[in-house]
Amino acid sequence: MKAEMEAVRRFAERIRHDHRPGQKILVVAHGNLIRTIMPVLGGRNPHESLLIEINNASLSILDVWDSGEAVLRLANCTKHLLPRQIT
């Protein structure tokens, strides 16, 4: 788990470094990565990821400001899925 957290931290830093403020970035990944990267991008403890439920094919939106603060605008939205598709 520690190696995974470090990989997520490096990925988050690369996102911050490679993209300009205000730029929209789409990350398509397994729920575990999404669950872990949200607190990391927001400058929080990656272990807080255990508190976030992410269903398969759900949508989440995280705004990260220049200051490093982040706002979770949408989490685990499954409105576009049929009930039988939500897992």
PDB file of C-alpha atoms in Angstrom:
ATOM      1  CA  MET A   1       0.000   0.000   0.000  1.00  0.00           C
ATOM      2  CA  LYS A   2       2.890   2.388   0.740  1.00  0.00           C
ATOM      3  CA  ALA A   3       4.319   1.990  -2.787  1.00  0.00           C
ATOM      4  CA  GLU A   4       0.867   2.668  -4.255  1.00  0.00           C
ATOM      5  CA  MET A   5       0.511   5.844  -2.175  1.00  0.00           C
ATOM      6  CA  GLU A   6       3.936   7.040  -3.356  1.00  0.00           C
ATOM      7  CA  ALA A   7       3.005   6.378  -6.999  1.00  0.00           C
ATOM      8  CA  VAL A   8      -0.212   8.371  -6.541  1.00  0.00           C
ATOM      9  CA  ARG A   9       1.714  11.235  -4.929  1.00  0.00           C
ATOM     10  CA  ARG A  10       4.157  11.337  -7.868  1.00  0.00           C
ATOM     11  CA  PHE A  11       1.262  11.253 -10.353  1.00  0.00           C
ATOM     12  CA  ALA A  12      -0.468  14.127  -8.529  1.00  0.00           C
ATOM     13  CA  GLU A  13       2.740  16.174  -8.572  1.00  0.00           C
ATOM     14  CA  ARG A  14       3.144  15.524 -12.292  1.00  0.00           C
ATOM     15  CA  ILE A  15      -0.418  16.737 -12.900  1.00  0.00           C
ATOM     16  CA  ARG A  16       0.301  19.937 -10.950  1.00  0.00           C
ATOM     17  CA  HIS A  17       3.622  20.492 -12.741  1.00  0.00           C
ATOM     18  CA  ASP A  18       2.541  19.682 -16.310  1.00  0.00           C
ATOM     19  CA  HIS A  19      -0.737  21.614 -16.444  1.00  0.00           C
ATOM     20  CA  ARG A  20      -1.465  25.313 -16.174  1.00  0.00           C
ATOM     21  CA  PRO A  21      -3.962  26.813 -13.702  1.00  0.00           C
ATOM     22  CA  GLY A  22      -7.557  26.545 -14.888  1.00  0.00           C
ATOM     23  CA  GLN A  23      -6.806  23.716 -17.277  1.00  0.00           C
ATOM     24  CA  LYS A  24      -9.262  20.828 -17.236  1.00  0.00           C
ATOM     25  CA  ILE A  25      -7.776  17.362 -16.857  1.00  0.00           C
ATOM     26  CA  LEU A  26      -9.589  14.072 -17.304  1.00  0.00           C
ATOM     27  CA  VAL A  27      -8.330  11.100 -15.341  1.00  0.00           C
ATOM     28  CA  VAL A  28      -9.830   7.725 -16.218  1.00  0.00           C
ATOM     29  CA  ALA A  29      -8.784   5.109 -13.708  1.00  0.00           C
ATOM     30  CA  HIS A  30      -9.869   2.376 -11.365  1.00  0.00           C
ATOM     31  CA  GLY A  31     -11.771   3.477  -8.286  1.00  0.00           C
ATOM     32  CA  ASN A  32      -8.849   2.814  -5.979  1.00  0.00           C
ATOM     33  CA  LEU A  33      -6.658   5.344  -7.808  1.00  0.00           C
ATOM     34  CA  ILE A  34      -9.476   7.912  -7.899  1.00  0.00           C
ATOM     35  CA  ARG A  35     -10.182   7.280  -4.206  1.00  0.00           C
ATOM     36  CA  THR A  36      -6.515   7.825  -3.350  1.00  0.00           C
ATOM     37  CA  ILE A  37      -5.680  10.735  -5.652  1.00  0.00           C
ATOM     38  CA  MET A  38      -8.546  12.996  -4.528  1.00  0.00           C
ATOM     39  CA  PRO A  39      -7.150  13.675  -1.051  1.00  0.00           C
ATOM     40  CA  VAL A  40      -3.572  13.833  -2.393  1.00  0.00           C
ATOM     41  CA  LEU A  41      -4.472  16.500  -4.981  1.00  0.00           C
ATOM     42  CA  GLY A  42      -6.245  18.394  -2.223  1.00  0.00           C
ATOM     43  CA  GLY A  43      -3.111  18.365  -0.078  1.00  0.00           C
ATOM     44  CA  ARG A  44      -4.611  15.987   2.460  1.00  0.00           C
ATOM     45  CA  ASN A  45      -3.536  12.692   3.970  1.00  0.00           C
ATOM     46  CA  PRO A  46      -3.899   9.900   1.369  1.00  0.00           C
ATOM     47  CA  HIS A  47      -5.218   7.602   4.107  1.00  0.00           C
ATOM     48  CA  GLU A  48      -8.417   9.677   4.055  1.00  0.00           C
ATOM     49  CA  SER A  49      -9.149   7.857   0.804  1.00  0.00           C
ATOM     50  CA  LEU A  50     -10.682   5.038   2.817  1.00  0.00           C
ATOM     51  CA  LEU A  51     -13.618   7.355   3.548  1.00  0.00           C
ATOM     52  CA  ILE A  52     -14.574   7.831  -0.114  1.00  0.00           C
ATOM     53  CA  GLU A  53     -16.808   5.334  -1.936  1.00  0.00           C
ATOM     54  CA  ILE A  54     -16.183   5.134  -5.690  1.00  0.00           C
ATOM     55  CA  ASN A  55     -18.394   2.878  -7.814  1.00  0.00           C
ATOM     56  CA  ASN A  56     -17.302   1.512 -11.179  1.00  0.00           C
ATOM     57  CA  ALA A  57     -17.868   4.015 -14.026  1.00  0.00           C
ATOM     58  CA  SER A  58     -18.882   6.789 -11.603  1.00  0.00           C
ATOM     59  CA  LEU A  59     -17.955  10.441 -12.131  1.00  0.00           C
ATOM     60  CA  SER A  60     -16.128  12.648  -9.649  1.00  0.00           C
ATOM     61  CA  ILE A  61     -15.047  16.273 -10.091  1.00  0.00           C
ATOM     62  CA  LEU A  62     -12.285  17.833  -8.024  1.00  0.00           C
ATOM     63  CA  ASP A  63     -11.312  21.487  -8.470  1.00  0.00           C
ATOM     64  CA  VAL A  64      -7.734  22.214  -7.386  1.00  0.00           C
ATOM     65  CA  TRP A  65      -6.927  25.893  -6.920  1.00  0.00           C
ATOM     66  CA  ASP A  66      -3.584  27.637  -7.419  1.00  0.00           C
ATOM     67  CA  SER A  67      -3.239  27.795  -3.630  1.00  0.00           C
ATOM     68  CA  GLY A  68      -3.249  23.995  -3.493  1.00  0.00           C
ATOM     69  CA  GLU A  69      -6.651  23.859  -1.840  1.00  0.00           C
ATOM     70  CA  ALA A  70      -9.244  21.617  -3.431  1.00  0.00           C
ATOM     71  CA  VAL A  71     -13.032  21.419  -3.577  1.00  0.00           C
ATOM     72  CA  LEU A  72     -14.792  18.152  -4.279  1.00  0.00           C
ATOM     73  CA  ARG A  73     -17.632  19.280  -6.587  1.00  0.00           C
ATOM     74  CA  LEU A  74     -19.032  15.855  -7.400  1.00  0.00           C
ATOM     75  CA  ALA A  75     -18.260  12.445  -5.952  1.00  0.00           C
ATOM     76  CA  ASN A  76     -19.273   8.994  -7.101  1.00  0.00           C
ATOM     77  CA  CYS A  77     -22.082  10.211  -9.379  1.00  0.00           C
ATOM     78  CA  THR A  78     -23.832   7.277 -11.040  1.00  0.00           C
ATOM     79  CA  LYS A  79     -26.867   9.086 -12.531  1.00  0.00           C
ATOM     80  CA  HIS A  80     -25.719   8.147 -16.045  1.00  0.00           C
ATOM     81  CA  LEU A  81     -25.820   4.429 -15.193  1.00  0.00           C
ATOM     82  CA  LEU A  82     -28.706   2.000 -15.012  1.00  0.00           C
ATOM     83  CA  PRO A  83     -29.287   0.572 -11.514  1.00  0.00           C
ATOM     84  CA  ARG A  84     -27.979  -2.847 -12.599  1.00  0.00           C
ATOM     85  CA  GLN A  85     -24.736  -1.217 -13.816  1.00  0.00           C
ATOM     86  CA  ILE A  86     -23.835   0.252 -10.443  1.00  0.00           C
ATOM     87  CA  THR A  87     -21.234  -1.891  -8.714  1.00  0.00           C
TER      88      THR A  87
END
